[in-house]
Coordinates of C-alpha atoms and ligand atoms in Angstrom, one line a residue:
M1342 CA 24.2 -21.8 -1.9
D1343 CA 20.6 -21.3 -1.1
I1344 CA 19.0 -24.6 -2.2
I1345 CA 15.4 -23.4 -1.7
K1346 CA 16.1 -20.3 -3.9
F1347 CA 17.5 -22.7 -6.5
G1348 CA 14.4 -24.9 -6.2
I1349 CA 12.0 -22.1 -6.5
E1350 CA 13.6 -20.4 -9.5
K1351 CA 14.8 -23.5 -11.4
I1352 CA 12.0 -26.0 -10.6
L1353 CA 8.9 -24.4 -9.0
Y1354 CA 8.5 -21.4 -11.3
P1355 CA 9.2 -23.3 -14.6
L1356 CA 6.7 -25.9 -13.4
M1357 CA 4.0 -23.3 -12.6
E1358 CA 4.6 -21.7 -16.0
A1359 CA 4.3 -25.0 -17.9
K1360 CA 1.5 -26.6 -16.0
R1361 CA -0.6 -23.6 -14.9
G1362 CA 0.2 -21.0 -17.5
N1363 CA 1.7 -18.7 -14.8
H1364 CA 2.9 -15.5 -16.4
V1365 CA 4.4 -13.6 -13.5
R1366 CA 8.0 -13.9 -14.7
A1367 CA 7.1 -13.3 -18.3
N1368 CA 5.1 -10.2 -17.2
T1369 CA 8.0 -9.0 -15.1
K1370 CA 10.2 -9.1 -18.2
V1371 CA 7.6 -7.2 -20.2
L1372 CA 7.5 -4.5 -17.5
L1373 CA 11.3 -4.3 -17.3
A1374 CA 11.4 -3.8 -21.1
S1375 CA 9.2 -0.7 -20.9
E1376 CA 10.5 1.1 -17.9
R1377 CA 13.1 3.1 -20.0
L1378 CA 11.1 3.7 -23.1
S1379 CA 11.1 7.2 -24.6
L1380 CA 8.3 9.4 -23.2
H1381 CA 6.6 9.3 -26.5
D1382 CA 6.7 5.5 -26.8
L1383 CA 5.6 5.0 -23.2
K1384 CA 2.7 7.4 -23.8
S1385 CA 1.6 5.5 -26.9
L1386 CA 1.8 2.2 -25.1
R1387 CA -0.4 3.4 -22.2
E1388 CA -2.8 5.2 -24.6
E1389 CA -3.4 1.9 -26.5
R1390 CA -4.0 0.0 -23.3
L1391 CA -6.4 2.7 -21.9
R1392 CA -8.2 2.8 -25.3
R1393 CA -8.8 -1.0 -25.2
L1394 CA -10.1 -0.8 -21.6
L1395 CA -12.5 2.1 -22.2
L1396 CA -13.9 0.6 -25.3
H1397 CA -14.4 -2.6 -23.4
C1398 CA -16.2 -0.8 -20.6
V1399 CA -18.8 1.0 -22.7
E1400 CA -19.5 -2.2 -24.6
H1401 CA -19.5 -4.8 -21.8
V1402 CA -19.8 -3.2 -18.4
P1403 CA -23.3 -2.3 -17.3
A1404 CA -22.2 0.6 -15.1
Y1405 CA -20.4 2.3 -18.1
R1406 CA -22.8 1.5 -21.0
Q1407 CA -24.3 4.9 -20.7
Y1408 CA -21.0 6.5 -21.8
K1409 CA -21.1 5.1 -25.3
E1410 CA -21.3 8.6 -26.8
L1411 CA -17.6 8.9 -25.7
V1412 CA -16.5 6.3 -28.2
P1413 CA -15.2 8.8 -30.8
Q1414 CA -13.1 10.6 -28.1
I1415 CA -11.9 7.2 -26.7
V1416 CA -10.6 6.4 -30.1
T1417 CA -8.8 9.6 -30.7
D1418 CA -7.8 10.7 -27.2
P1419 CA -8.4 8.1 -24.5
F1420 CA -6.7 10.1 -21.7
T1421 CA -9.1 13.0 -22.2
A1422 CA -12.0 10.6 -22.6
L1423 CA -11.2 9.1 -19.2
T1424 CA -11.7 12.4 -17.5
N1425 CA -15.3 12.4 -18.8
F1426 CA -16.1 9.3 -16.8
P1427 CA -17.3 9.8 -13.2
V1428 CA -15.0 9.5 -10.2
L1429 CA -15.8 6.2 -8.4
T1430 CA -15.7 6.3 -4.6
K1431 CA -15.6 3.2 -2.5
D1432 CA -19.0 3.9 -1.2
A1433 CA -20.5 4.4 -4.7
F1434 CA -18.9 1.1 -5.8
R1435 CA -20.1 -0.7 -2.8
M1436 CA -23.7 0.2 -3.7
D1437 CA -23.8 -2.0 -6.8
P1438 CA -20.6 -3.9 -7.4
E1439 CA -22.4 -6.3 -9.7
S1440 CA -23.0 -3.6 -12.3
F1441 CA -19.2 -3.3 -12.8
I1442 CA -18.8 -7.0 -13.8
A1443 CA -18.3 -7.3 -17.5
D1444 CA -21.0 -9.3 -19.3
D1445 CA -18.3 -11.3 -21.1
A1446 CA -16.3 -12.2 -17.9
D1447 CA -15.8 -15.9 -17.3
R1448 CA -17.3 -16.1 -13.7
S1449 CA -15.5 -19.3 -13.0
T1450 CA -12.2 -17.5 -13.2
L1451 CA -13.0 -14.5 -11.0
I1452 CA -10.8 -14.0 -7.9
A1453 CA -12.6 -12.3 -5.0
N1454 CA -10.7 -9.9 -2.8
N1455 CA -11.6 -7.3 -0.3
S1456 CA -10.2 -4.2 1.2
G1457 CA -11.0 -2.1 4.3
G1458 CA -13.5 0.6 3.4
S1459 CA -13.2 4.1 4.8
S1460 CA -15.5 3.4 7.7
G1461 CA -14.2 -0.1 8.1
H1462 CA -16.8 -1.8 5.9
P1463 CA -14.9 -4.1 3.6
V1464 CA -15.3 -3.6 -0.1
Q1465 CA -15.4 -6.8 -2.1
F1466 CA -14.2 -6.7 -5.7
Y1467 CA -13.2 -9.2 -8.4
M1468 CA -10.2 -9.6 -10.6
N1469 CA -8.7 -12.5 -12.5
R1470 CA -5.3 -14.1 -12.8
H1471 CA -4.2 -11.7 -15.6
T1472 CA -4.8 -8.8 -13.2
V1473 CA -3.1 -10.5 -10.2
E1474 CA -0.1 -11.6 -12.3
Y1475 CA 0.5 -8.0 -13.4
Y1476 CA 0.3 -6.8 -9.8
E1477 CA 2.9 -9.4 -8.8
A1478 CA 5.1 -8.6 -11.8
A1479 CA 5.1 -4.9 -10.8
R1480 CA 6.3 -5.9 -7.3
W1481 CA 9.1 -8.2 -8.7
R1482 CA 10.1 -5.5 -11.1
G1483 CA 10.6 -3.1 -8.2
L1484 CA 12.4 -5.7 -6.1
S1485 CA 14.7 -6.6 -9.1
W1486 CA 16.0 -3.0 -8.9
Y1487 CA 17.7 -4.2 -5.7
G1488 CA 18.9 -7.5 -7.0
I1489 CA 16.0 -9.4 -5.4
T1490 CA 14.4 -12.3 -7.3
P1491 CA 11.3 -14.5 -6.6
G1492 CA 13.4 -17.1 -4.8
S1493 CA 15.3 -14.6 -2.6
R1494 CA 15.2 -15.4 1.1
S1495 CA 13.0 -13.0 3.0
L1496 CA 11.9 -12.3 6.4
L1497 CA 8.4 -10.9 7.0
I1498 CA 7.8 -8.6 9.9
W1499 CA 4.1 -8.7 9.9
G1500 CA 1.8 -6.5 12.0
N1501 CA -1.6 -7.9 11.0
P1502 CA -2.9 -10.4 13.5
F1503 CA -5.9 -11.3 11.2
E1504 CA -3.7 -12.1 8.2
L1505 CA -1.4 -14.1 10.5
D1506 CA -4.3 -16.2 11.6
K1507 CA -5.3 -16.8 8.0
M1508 CA -1.7 -17.8 7.1
A1509 CA -1.7 -20.2 10.1
E1510 CA -5.0 -21.7 8.9
R1511 CA -3.3 -22.5 5.6
R1512 CA -0.4 -24.2 7.5
Y1513 CA 1.8 -21.4 6.3
R1514 CA 4.9 -22.6 7.8
L1515 CA 5.7 -25.3 5.2
T1516 CA 4.6 -23.3 2.2
E1517 CA 6.3 -20.2 3.5
R1518 CA 9.5 -22.0 4.1
Y1519 CA 9.8 -24.1 1.0
L1520 CA 7.7 -22.5 -1.7
K1521 CA 8.3 -18.9 -0.8
N1522 CA 11.6 -19.0 1.0
R1523 CA 10.4 -16.8 3.8
R1524 CA 10.0 -16.8 7.5
I1525 CA 7.6 -14.7 9.5
I1526 CA 8.0 -12.7 12.7
P1527 CA 4.6 -11.7 14.0
A1528 CA 5.1 -8.1 15.1
Y1529 CA 1.6 -7.4 16.4
A1530 CA 2.0 -6.8 20.2
L1531 CA 5.8 -7.6 19.8
D1532 CA 7.2 -8.8 23.1
P1533 CA 10.4 -6.9 24.0
A1534 CA 11.7 -10.0 25.9
A1535 CA 11.5 -12.1 22.7
M1536 CA 13.7 -9.7 20.7
P1537 CA 17.1 -11.5 21.3
E1538 CA 15.4 -14.8 20.0
H1539 CA 14.0 -12.9 16.9
V1540 CA 17.4 -11.5 16.1
R1541 CA 19.0 -14.9 16.5
L1542 CA 16.6 -16.3 13.9
F1543 CA 17.5 -13.3 11.8
N1544 CA 21.2 -13.9 12.0
S1545 CA 21.0 -17.7 11.4
Y1546 CA 18.5 -17.4 8.5
R1547 CA 20.3 -14.5 6.8
P1548 CA 17.5 -13.2 4.7
E1549 CA 18.3 -11.1 1.5
Y1550 CA 15.5 -8.6 2.5
I1551 CA 12.9 -7.7 5.0
Y1552 CA 9.3 -7.1 4.0
G1553 CA 6.5 -5.8 6.2
Y1554 CA 4.3 -3.0 7.4
A1555 CA 6.0 0.2 8.1
G1556 CA 4.9 0.4 11.7
A1557 CA 5.8 -3.2 12.4
I1558 CA 9.3 -2.9 10.9
A1559 CA 9.8 0.4 12.7
L1560 CA 8.8 -1.1 16.1
F1561 CA 11.2 -4.0 15.5
A1562 CA 14.0 -1.6 14.7
R1563 CA 13.3 0.5 17.7
L1564 CA 13.4 -2.5 20.1
M1565 CA 16.7 -3.7 18.4
K1566 CA 18.2 -0.3 19.0
E1567 CA 17.1 -0.1 22.6
Q1568 CA 18.4 -3.5 23.4
G1569 CA 21.7 -3.0 21.5
L1570 CA 20.9 -6.0 19.1
Q1571 CA 22.6 -6.1 15.7
L1572 CA 22.4 -7.9 12.4
K1573 CA 25.5 -9.8 11.3
H1574 CA 25.0 -9.5 7.5
R1575 CA 24.1 -6.9 4.9
L1576 CA 20.5 -6.8 3.6
K1577 CA 19.8 -5.9 0.0
A1578 CA 16.7 -4.0 1.1
V1579 CA 14.2 -3.3 3.8
V1580 CA 10.8 -3.1 2.0
S1581 CA 8.1 -1.2 3.7
T1582 CA 4.5 -1.7 2.5
S1583 CA 0.9 -1.0 3.2
E1584 CA 1.1 1.9 5.7
T1585 CA 2.5 5.3 4.9
L1586 CA 6.2 5.3 5.6
Q1587 CA 7.0 8.2 7.8
P1588 CA 10.4 10.0 7.5
W1589 CA 11.3 9.2 11.1
Q1590 CA 10.5 5.5 10.5
R1591 CA 12.8 5.5 7.5
E1592 CA 15.6 7.1 9.4
L1593 CA 15.3 4.6 12.2
M1594 CA 15.3 1.6 9.8
E1595 CA 18.3 2.9 7.9
E1596 CA 20.2 3.4 11.1
V1597 CA 19.4 0.0 12.6
F1598 CA 19.5 -2.2 9.5
Q1599 CA 22.2 -0.3 7.6
A1600 CA 20.4 -1.0 4.3
P1601 CA 18.4 0.8 1.7
V1602 CA 14.8 1.3 2.9
V1603 CA 12.4 0.8 0.0
N1604 CA 8.9 2.2 -0.1
E1605 CA 6.4 -0.1 -1.8
Y1606 CA 3.1 1.7 -2.4
G1607 CA 0.3 -0.7 -3.1
A1608 CA -3.3 -1.3 -2.3
R1609 CA -5.3 -4.5 -2.4
D1610 CA -7.8 -2.8 -4.7
G1611 CA -5.2 -1.1 -6.8
G1612 CA -2.2 -3.4 -7.0
I1613 CA 1.3 -2.1 -6.9
I1614 CA 0.8 1.6 -7.5
A1615 CA 4.4 2.8 -7.2
Y1616 CA 7.8 1.5 -6.3
Q1617 CA 10.8 3.4 -5.0
C1618 CA 14.0 3.1 -7.1
P1619 CA 17.5 3.1 -5.7
E1620 CA 17.8 6.8 -6.6
G1621 CA 14.8 7.5 -4.4
G1622 CA 12.1 8.1 -7.1
M1623 CA 8.6 6.7 -6.4
H1624 CA 7.9 5.3 -9.9
L1625 CA 4.3 4.7 -10.9
S1626 CA 3.5 1.3 -12.4
A1627 CA 2.5 3.3 -15.4
E1628 CA 2.0 0.4 -17.8
N1629 CA -0.5 -1.1 -15.3
L1630 CA -2.5 1.9 -14.3
V1631 CA -3.5 5.5 -15.0
A1632 CA -3.2 7.8 -12.0
E1633 CA -5.0 11.2 -11.6
V1634 CA -5.1 13.6 -8.7
I1635 CA -8.2 15.6 -7.8
D1636 CA -8.9 18.3 -5.2
L1637 CA -10.2 17.0 -1.9
L1638 CA -13.2 19.2 -1.8
T1639 CA -14.0 20.4 -5.4
G1640 CA -13.1 17.2 -7.2
E1641 CA -11.2 19.2 -9.9
L1642 CA -8.2 17.7 -11.6
L1643 CA -4.9 19.0 -10.1
P1644 CA -1.6 19.5 -11.9
A1645 CA 1.7 18.0 -10.7
G1646 CA 3.0 19.5 -7.5
E1647 CA -0.4 19.9 -5.9
R1648 CA -1.7 17.6 -3.1
G1649 CA -5.0 15.8 -3.7
L1650 CA -6.8 12.5 -3.8
L1651 CA -5.5 9.8 -6.0
L1652 CA -7.7 8.1 -8.6
V1653 CA -6.5 4.9 -10.1
T1654 CA -7.7 3.2 -13.3
D1655 CA -6.4 -0.4 -13.5
L1656 CA -5.5 -1.2 -17.1
N1657 CA -5.4 -5.0 -16.4
N1658 CA -8.8 -5.6 -14.9
F1659 CA -11.3 -6.3 -17.7
V1660 CA -13.5 -8.5 -15.5
Q1661 CA -14.7 -5.8 -13.1
P1662 CA -13.2 -2.6 -14.2
R1663 CA -13.3 0.4 -11.9
L1664 CA -12.5 3.6 -13.7
R1665 CA -11.1 6.6 -11.8
Y1666 CA -11.4 4.7 -8.5
Q1667 CA -10.8 6.8 -5.5
L1668 CA -8.5 4.8 -3.2
G1669 CA -8.7 7.3 -0.3
D1670 CA -5.0 8.2 -0.4
E1671 CA -3.6 11.7 -0.8
V1672 CA -0.6 12.1 -3.1
I1673 CA 1.4 14.7 -5.0
M1674 CA 2.4 13.9 -8.6
S1675 CA 5.7 15.1 -10.0
D1676 CA 6.5 16.3 -13.5
Q1677 CA 10.2 15.7 -13.1
L1678 CA 12.1 12.8 -14.6
C1679 CA 14.1 10.5 -12.3
S1680 CA 17.9 10.5 -12.4
C1681 CA 17.9 6.7 -12.6
G1682 CA 16.9 6.9 -16.3
R1683 CA 13.6 5.1 -15.9
T1684 CA 10.9 7.1 -17.6
L1685 CA 8.0 5.9 -15.5
P1686 CA 6.4 9.0 -14.0
L1687 CA 7.1 9.9 -10.4
L1688 CA 5.0 10.5 -7.3
A1689 CA 6.5 13.4 -5.4
E1690 CA 4.9 12.3 -2.2
V1691 CA 2.5 9.7 -0.8
C1692 CA 0.9 11.8 1.9
G1693 CA -1.3 9.3 3.7
R1694 CA -4.9 8.4 3.9
E1695 CA -7.7 10.9 3.4
D1696 CA -9.3 9.8 6.7
D1697 CA -6.0 10.6 8.5
I1698 CA -6.7 14.2 7.9
F1699 CA -8.5 16.1 10.7
V1700 CA -10.7 19.1 10.3
T1701 CA -10.7 22.0 12.8
A1702 CA -13.9 23.7 14.0
D1703 CA -13.1 26.6 11.6
G1704 CA -12.6 24.3 8.6
Q1705 CA -8.8 24.0 8.5
F1706 CA -7.1 20.7 7.7
V1707 CA -4.6 19.1 10.1
H1708 CA -2.7 16.0 9.0
G1709 CA -2.5 13.1 11.5
V1710 CA 1.3 13.2 11.2
A1711 CA 1.3 16.4 13.2
F1712 CA -0.1 14.6 16.3
A1713 CA 2.4 11.8 15.9
N1714 CA 5.3 14.3 15.7
C1715 CA 4.2 15.8 19.1
I1716 CA 3.9 12.4 20.8
K1717 CA 7.5 11.5 19.8
R1718 CA 8.7 13.8 22.6
L1719 CA 7.4 11.2 25.1
P1720 CA 9.7 8.2 25.2
E1721 CA 7.4 6.4 27.7
V1722 CA 4.6 6.1 25.1
D1723 CA 4.7 2.8 23.2
A1724 CA 1.6 3.4 21.1
F1725 CA -1.0 6.0 20.6
Q1726 CA -4.1 6.7 18.6
I1727 CA -6.1 9.9 18.1
I1728 CA -9.7 9.6 17.0
Q1729 CA -11.6 12.7 15.8
L1730 CA -15.3 12.2 16.5
S1731 CA -16.4 15.6 15.2
P1732 CA -14.7 18.9 14.4
T1733 CA -15.1 19.8 18.1
E1734 CA -14.4 16.5 19.8
A1735 CA -11.4 14.1 19.8
K1736 CA -10.1 11.3 22.0
V1737 CA -6.5 10.1 22.5
L1738 CA -5.6 6.6 23.5
L1739 CA -2.1 6.1 25.0
V1740 CA -0.2 2.9 25.8
T1741 CA 2.7 3.6 28.2
R1742 CA 5.4 1.2 29.3
D1743 CA 4.5 1.4 33.0
G1744 CA 0.8 2.1 32.6
L1745 CA 1.3 5.6 34.1
E1746 CA 0.7 9.0 32.7
P1747 CA 4.0 10.3 31.1
P1748 CA 5.5 13.3 32.9
G1749 CA 5.6 15.4 29.7
L1750 CA 2.0 14.9 28.7
D1751 CA 0.8 18.4 29.7
G1752 CA 3.1 19.9 27.0
V1753 CA 1.7 17.5 24.3
K1754 CA -1.9 18.3 25.5
A1755 CA -1.2 22.0 24.9
D1756 CA 0.1 21.3 21.4
Y1757 CA -2.9 19.2 20.6
Q1758 CA -5.2 21.9 21.8
A1759 CA -3.4 24.3 19.5
L1760 CA -3.8 22.0 16.5
L1761 CA -7.5 21.5 17.2
P1762 CA -8.6 24.9 18.6
G1763 CA -11.9 24.8 20.5
A1764 CA -12.1 21.0 20.5
K1765 CA -12.8 19.0 23.6
I1766 CA -9.9 16.4 23.7
T1767 CA -10.0 13.5 26.2
Y1768 CA -7.1 11.3 27.1
Q1769 CA -7.2 7.7 28.2
L1770 CA -4.5 5.2 29.2
V1771 CA -5.1 1.8 27.7
D1772 CA -3.3 -1.6 27.6
A1773 CA -3.3 -2.0 23.8
I1774 CA -4.6 -0.3 20.7
P1775 CA -6.6 -2.7 18.5
P1776 CA -5.8 -2.7 14.8
S1777 CA -8.4 -1.4 12.4
P1778 CA -10.8 -3.8 10.6
S1779 CA -8.3 -3.8 7.7
G1780 CA -5.6 -5.0 10.1
K1781 CA -3.4 -1.9 9.8
T1782 CA -2.4 0.0 12.9
R1783 CA -3.6 3.6 12.4
Y1784 CA -2.7 6.4 14.7
A1785 CA -5.0 9.0 13.4
I1786 CA -8.6 8.3 12.5
R1787 CA -11.3 10.8 11.5
Q1788 CA -14.7 9.2 12.1
F1789 CA -16.9 11.5 10.1
P1790 CA -17.0 12.4 6.4
L1791 CA -15.2 15.5 5.1
E1792 CA -18.3 16.7 3.3
N1793 CA -20.5 19.0 5.3
T1794 CA -17.5 20.2 7.4
R1795 CA -17.1 23.5 5.4
Ligands
LIG1926 ZN1 14.3 6.3 -10.5

């Protein structure tokens, strides 16, 4: 028996609920109760929540007061009314975050958070416990689909050195072990020689699931495979978060861990946006948010099946509401229903970040994945990053095992030149690739805005 799991679920959570009014487990139950509602009932529930939020915004949020004339439409048809509010980019929000704070918000209860902006400038925003507890509930609902509960033993394979430093500051080891029942393997600059020790920890600790950045878990899996290391027990799930999970990463994880690989799609400034169910459907957290997709260049709303920028309206943030907030991710919505029976709408695809998309000199788009797919042909390359400085200039950073130029590089160079015709591309061997200011490792970065490129 896992005594810490017992302690967390039978003592710690009930105590937090009684003493601090924690609602995470109650909210998880609420979400579980609505995931199989009829489409009609689910729509009414969301309509009611959106109506409340929009009425609150025009009444109490300075940035939205000018939209008071929408009240009659908000009352009769809040989904259509929402489309009459402006799209909110991170840059626009950053100009005047104060104007988004509701005049009736209790400032003593605001929780500050920040996320990496498109050019690395962090965006600071506020929420309160109600918001956070619904974010957490959406995660626990998703994990519950795999038999995982808040006390379940987990192993974090974490790739973010900055966050690890923060956890260390908070003396994470004790809280992590006894209050969260998890251990951490720092996977930033993972040392291949330490792998047998990591896998030994794994096999003695026997976590129910792994949780971490896609890139970090994939690197861990690759080193396990190369060194012939194996797990001695069955995991309930391998949960990949924060970075876009690439198909090749999923394949590798499934092969090495022999467990379902679950894609968690979340954002610090948007909560848990979607969770993958055991049938493979990426279900939107539809009770928590309204998602819309717009065209990259024209800003027009797109129907299901078309790729565009995701806009998120968080239905639980009444202290600093951001309507139609453009997260910077590209997605495709689906109009199909999932075979699992849950009626929560599906994302057909989470394509990646908008600034992972490159633009050629003649205005075509090339997704960063194309560059990653070419580099996979070079087994000597441990890490790489391509940075597009302008439509006609890019640089590639390579980390190789022996510090030498890989023999097959000329072929990759030819492919890159074909992907970015007319561009000057330079190549540089480096010792390591630093993570971005948000802590995520990114392999494709466009350093100029998409506007003005066409
Ligand atoms: Zn499903």
